[in-house]
Tab-separated table of C-alpha atoms and ligand atoms in Angstrom:
chain	number	residue	atom	x	y	z
A	1	MET	CA	-11.688	5.072	15.006
A	2	ILE	CA	-10.164	7.741	13.163
A	3	PHE	CA	-13.259	10.465	11.285
A	4	ALA	CA	-11.255	12.920	8.321
A	5	ALA	CA	-13.138	15.040	6.848
A	6	ASN	CA	-12.377	16.115	3.470
A	7	PHE	CA	-14.954	19.633	2.714
A	8	LYS	CA	-12.403	19.579	-0.996
A	9	THR	CA	-14.470	22.842	-2.381
A	10	ASN	CA	-17.323	23.307	0.000
A	11	HIS	CA	-17.429	25.359	2.834
A	12	THR	CA	-15.987	29.280	3.696
A	13	ARG	CA	-14.073	30.460	6.261
A	14	ALA	CA	-17.258	31.932	8.479
A	15	SER	CA	-19.134	28.114	7.655
A	16	THR	CA	-16.192	26.536	8.633
A	17	LYS	CA	-15.615	28.520	11.731
A	18	GLU	CA	-19.010	27.394	12.648
A	19	TYR	CA	-18.869	23.866	12.018
A	20	LEU	CA	-15.501	23.931	14.236
A	21	LEU	CA	-17.179	25.206	17.364
A	22	ALA	CA	-20.231	22.672	16.908
A	23	LEU	CA	-17.883	19.544	16.304
A	24	GLU	CA	-15.332	20.566	19.290
A	25	SER	CA	-19.098	20.490	21.522
A	26	LEU	CA	-19.932	17.175	19.961
A	27	ALA	CA	-17.036	15.529	20.459
A	28	GLN	CA	-15.857	16.897	23.802
A	29	LYS	CA	-16.484	13.341	25.460
A	30	SER	CA	-15.805	11.243	22.248
A	31	SER	CA	-12.557	9.066	22.306
A	32	ASP	CA	-12.339	8.940	18.465
A	33	GLU	CA	-9.976	10.953	16.563
A	34	PHE	CA	-11.258	13.951	14.650
A	35	TYR	CA	-9.663	15.019	11.480
A	36	ILE	CA	-11.220	18.140	9.066
A	37	PHE	CA	-9.480	19.199	5.537
A	38	PRO	CA	-11.238	22.381	4.875
A	39	PRO	CA	-10.848	24.281	2.072
A	40	ILE	CA	-7.116	26.286	2.546
A	41	SER	CA	-9.511	29.841	2.503
A	42	ALA	CA	-10.885	28.085	5.781
A	43	LEU	CA	-7.802	26.860	7.294
A	44	CYS	CA	-7.113	27.493	11.079
A	45	SER	CA	-5.387	26.335	14.165
A	46	SER	CA	-6.438	22.869	15.253
A	47	ALA	CA	-8.975	22.729	18.258
A	48	SER	CA	-7.893	20.066	21.352
A	49	LYS	CA	-10.616	17.547	19.961
A	50	ILE	CA	-10.227	17.707	15.992
A	51	THR	CA	-6.633	18.666	14.088
A	52	ILE	CA	-6.904	20.772	10.744
A	53	GLY	CA	-5.353	19.737	8.012
A	54	SER	CA	-4.968	20.742	4.640
A	55	GLN	CA	-5.724	19.495	1.323
A	56	ASN	CA	-2.739	19.925	-0.508
A	57	ALA	CA	0.264	22.478	-0.544
A	58	TYR	CA	3.542	23.076	-2.847
A	59	PRO	CA	6.234	20.876	-1.539
A	60	VAL	CA	8.543	24.400	-0.775
A	61	ASN	CA	8.699	26.591	2.088
A	62	ASN	CA	7.463	29.892	-0.261
A	63	GLY	CA	8.520	31.190	-3.653
A	64	ALA	CA	6.895	31.535	-7.307
A	65	PHE	CA	4.224	28.880	-8.020
A	66	THR	CA	1.041	30.700	-8.791
A	67	GLY	CA	-2.204	29.677	-6.857
A	68	GLU	CA	-0.313	27.597	-4.438
A	69	ILE	CA	0.614	27.472	-0.723
A	70	GLY	CA	3.690	26.255	0.815
A	71	LEU	CA	4.909	24.800	4.476
A	72	GLU	CA	5.169	29.045	5.264
A	73	GLN	CA	1.272	29.716	5.233
A	74	LEU	CA	0.943	26.210	6.601
A	75	GLU	CA	2.693	26.920	9.572
A	76	GLU	CA	1.211	30.546	10.099
A	77	PHE	CA	-1.502	28.071	11.353
A	78	GLY	CA	0.243	25.789	13.174
A	79	ILE	CA	-1.053	22.871	10.251
A	80	LYS	CA	0.974	19.664	10.621
A	81	THR	CA	-1.496	17.574	8.966
A	82	ILE	CA	-1.623	16.972	5.237
A	83	LEU	CA	-3.583	15.249	2.679
A	84	ILE	CA	-1.308	14.032	-0.268
A	85	GLY	CA	-2.514	11.877	-3.573
A	86	HIS	CA	-6.183	12.261	-3.425
A	87	SER	CA	-7.706	11.081	-7.036
A	88	GLU	CA	-8.822	14.170	-7.632
A	89	ARG	CA	-5.435	15.901	-7.614
A	90	ARG	CA	-4.199	12.903	-9.158
A	91	VAL	CA	-6.814	12.938	-12.318
A	92	LEU	CA	-8.323	15.927	-12.336
A	93	LEU	CA	-4.419	18.475	-11.416
A	94	GLY	CA	-2.525	15.959	-13.350
A	95	GLU	CA	-0.427	14.961	-10.378
A	96	SER	CA	2.120	12.174	-11.212
A	97	GLN	CA	3.297	9.709	-9.047
A	98	GLU	CA	6.579	10.972	-9.435
A	99	PHE	CA	5.392	14.305	-7.707
A	100	ILE	CA	3.244	13.064	-5.627
A	101	ALA	CA	6.051	11.069	-4.009
A	102	LYS	CA	8.511	14.646	-4.181
A	103	LYS	CA	5.490	16.336	-2.001
A	104	PHE	CA	5.107	13.162	0.260
A	105	GLU	CA	8.964	13.458	0.630
A	106	PHE	CA	9.332	16.771	1.456
A	107	PHE	CA	6.454	16.696	4.175
A	108	LYS	CA	7.924	13.429	5.629
A	109	ASN	CA	10.853	15.826	6.589
A	110	ASN	CA	9.374	18.657	8.279
A	111	ASP	CA	7.402	16.014	10.611
A	112	PHE	CA	3.855	16.068	9.267
A	113	LYS	CA	1.148	13.457	9.754
A	114	ILE	CA	0.597	12.259	6.402
A	115	ILE	CA	-2.913	10.834	5.026
A	116	TYR	CA	-1.718	9.217	2.011
A	117	CYS	CA	-4.592	8.477	-0.533
A	118	ILE	CA	-4.677	5.385	-2.936
A	119	GLY	CA	-7.320	4.068	-5.377
A	120	GLU	CA	-8.291	2.713	-8.443
A	121	PRO	CA	-10.665	3.479	-11.654
A	122	LEU	CA	-13.599	1.361	-12.196
A	123	GLU	CA	-11.501	-0.546	-15.100
A	124	VAL	CA	-9.356	-1.747	-13.060
A	125	ARG	CA	-11.731	-2.840	-10.649
A	126	LYS	CA	-13.771	-4.923	-13.449
A	127	GLU	CA	-10.297	-6.727	-14.225
A	128	GLY	CA	-10.440	-8.433	-11.072
A	129	GLU	CA	-9.121	-8.069	-7.355
A	130	LEU	CA	-5.163	-9.097	-8.477
A	131	LYS	CA	-5.237	-6.161	-10.660
A	132	VAL	CA	-6.667	-4.016	-8.396
A	133	ILE	CA	-3.714	-4.669	-5.866
A	134	GLU	CA	-1.163	-4.676	-8.386
A	135	PHE	CA	-2.549	-1.066	-9.567
A	136	LEU	CA	-2.484	0.307	-5.570
A	137	ALA	CA	1.186	-0.970	-5.226
A	138	GLU	CA	2.641	1.251	-7.626
A	139	GLN	CA	0.762	4.105	-5.711
A	140	PHE	CA	3.289	3.442	-3.288
A	141	ASN	CA	6.496	4.232	-5.230
A	142	ALA	CA	8.745	6.533	-4.174
A	143	ILE	CA	6.527	6.156	-1.177
A	144	ASP	CA	8.283	5.853	2.462
A	145	ILE	CA	6.087	3.425	3.882
A	146	ASN	CA	7.562	3.094	7.051
A	147	TYR	CA	7.123	6.573	8.049
A	148	GLU	CA	5.429	6.953	11.364
A	149	ASN	CA	3.465	9.686	11.021
A	150	LEU	CA	1.584	8.121	7.801
A	151	ILE	CA	-2.140	7.137	7.554
A	152	ILE	CA	-3.051	5.328	4.571
A	153	ALA	CA	-6.490	6.191	2.819
A	154	TYR	CA	-8.142	3.770	0.509
A	155	GLU	CA	-10.534	5.318	-1.863
A	156	PRO	CA	-12.008	3.581	-5.106
A	157	ILE	CA	-12.193	6.443	-7.316
A	158	TRP	CA	-15.355	4.920	-9.010
A	159	ALA	CA	-16.825	5.240	-5.146
A	160	ILE	CA	-15.989	8.408	-4.417
A	161	GLY	CA	-19.093	10.983	-4.584
A	162	THR	CA	-20.919	8.521	-6.618
A	163	GLY	CA	-22.997	6.904	-3.967
A	164	VAL	CA	-21.873	3.519	-4.878
A	165	SER	CA	-19.723	2.617	-2.062
A	166	ALA	CA	-17.407	-0.634	-2.180
A	167	THR	CA	-18.786	-4.027	-1.061
A	168	ASN	CA	-17.642	-5.371	2.260
A	169	ASP	CA	-16.283	-7.646	0.838
A	170	GLN	CA	-14.095	-5.743	-1.752
A	171	ILE	CA	-13.322	-3.514	1.084
A	172	ALA	CA	-12.277	-6.143	3.700
A	173	LEU	CA	-10.121	-7.752	0.599
A	174	THR	CA	-8.916	-4.928	-0.292
A	175	HIS	CA	-7.613	-3.759	3.289
A	176	LYS	CA	-6.062	-7.075	4.167
A	177	ALA	CA	-3.925	-6.769	0.894
A	178	ILE	CA	-2.611	-3.596	1.426
A	179	LYS	CA	-1.729	-4.015	5.060
A	180	LYS	CA	0.111	-6.767	3.606
A	181	ILE	CA	1.959	-4.018	2.069
A	182	CYS	CA	2.214	-0.888	4.427
A	183	ASN	CA	1.050	-1.928	7.906
A	184	LYS	CA	-0.302	1.677	8.901
A	185	PRO	CA	-3.678	2.748	10.344
A	186	LEU	CA	-6.280	2.424	6.947
A	187	LEU	CA	-9.245	4.104	6.473
A	188	TYR	CA	-11.482	3.556	3.810
A	189	GLY	CA	-13.200	6.735	1.898
A	190	GLY	CA	-15.529	6.391	-0.606
A	191	SER	CA	-19.384	7.154	-0.462
A	192	VAL	CA	-19.286	6.239	3.007
A	193	ASN	CA	-22.759	7.645	4.585
A	194	SER	CA	-24.796	7.133	7.526
A	195	SER	CA	-25.974	3.762	6.150
A	196	ASN	CA	-23.739	2.015	5.633
A	197	ILE	CA	-21.060	3.414	8.025
A	198	LYS	CA	-22.054	0.371	10.601
A	199	ASN	CA	-20.589	-2.150	8.000
A	200	VAL	CA	-17.857	-0.144	6.881
A	201	LEU	CA	-16.502	0.066	10.473
A	202	ALA	CA	-17.028	-3.655	11.520
A	203	THR	CA	-14.870	-4.848	8.566
A	204	GLN	CA	-11.498	-6.007	9.250
A	205	ASN	CA	-8.742	-4.084	8.887
A	206	VAL	CA	-10.812	-0.657	8.577
A	207	ASP	CA	-9.061	1.972	11.220
A	208	GLY	CA	-11.278	4.670	10.299
A	209	VAL	CA	-13.085	6.491	7.560
A	210	LEU	CA	-12.154	9.472	5.130
A	211	VAL	CA	-15.216	11.120	3.796
A	212	GLY	CA	-16.565	14.073	1.318
A	213	SER	CA	-20.211	15.000	1.391
A	214	ALA	CA	-21.622	13.034	4.310
A	215	SER	CA	-19.258	15.591	6.150
A	216	LEU	CA	-20.465	18.792	5.089
A	217	ASP	CA	-22.897	18.761	7.694
A	218	VAL	CA	-21.742	18.890	11.284
A	219	GLN	CA	-24.328	16.583	13.024
A	220	ASN	CA	-23.940	14.020	9.958
A	221	PHE	CA	-20.399	14.027	9.974
A	222	PHE	CA	-20.305	12.825	14.079
A	223	ASN	CA	-23.599	11.023	13.845
A	224	LEU	CA	-21.326	8.413	12.306
A	225	SER	CA	-18.875	7.980	14.817
A	226	LYS	CA	-21.882	6.952	17.158
B	301	PGA	P1	-17.510	10.904	-0.434
B	301	PGA	O1	-15.753	11.738	-0.942
B	301	PGA	O2	-17.406	10.357	0.605
B	301	PGA	O3	-18.460	12.202	-1.460
B	301	PGA	O4	-17.093	10.028	-1.993
B	301	PGA	C1	-14.560	11.116	-0.115
B	301	PGA	C2	-13.319	11.567	-0.661
B	301	PGA	O5	-13.265	12.473	-1.546
B	301	PGA	O6	-12.392	11.718	0.046
């Protein structure tokens, strides 16, 4: 199973370092895969058991893009993994599907492992499963769904950071439909925590989880894999 932690705008460079040391020792005997996405100020090289990825980057080597980092800054830490399409970047930061597809193409051409996030807002979910799938299908526009280094994360926006996870039936139905569009490892994300993890992982077509809040404490995050 894949366990990915998205710290978002949490943790410092110092606390990330402690976290990674602790996780490295906890995960020593684990056969699961761990990915950590720390804030950009805490990027560092991957350790043997844990892959470090970037929550974001601009699709350039370097240049005049105030506030952004590019490939050159990621290469300094040997980062080869990136999250693309997270709903917080789509909604709060206004990233369009066109721009997201450009980012995807750039990092694909640089052989990155891409965790590509998709998810619908509540008003679409309320219209039913068919509308949800139509909405998600559009988030694959101009995306190379056959890219070999691709992992998909389905994260319904209404479930992110709300404490209200999708139900098992919703996850099962939606994941089945996504797998038909794109047959890649598929993570579920959105209020995954110690109470629902067993059910989420037992759901068909779930290959792992992308976790925000419940990943911030290292023991809590590791326990999700036990
Ligand atoms: P959450 O965030 O676990 O806090 O809901 C998940 C995510 O946005 O990746």
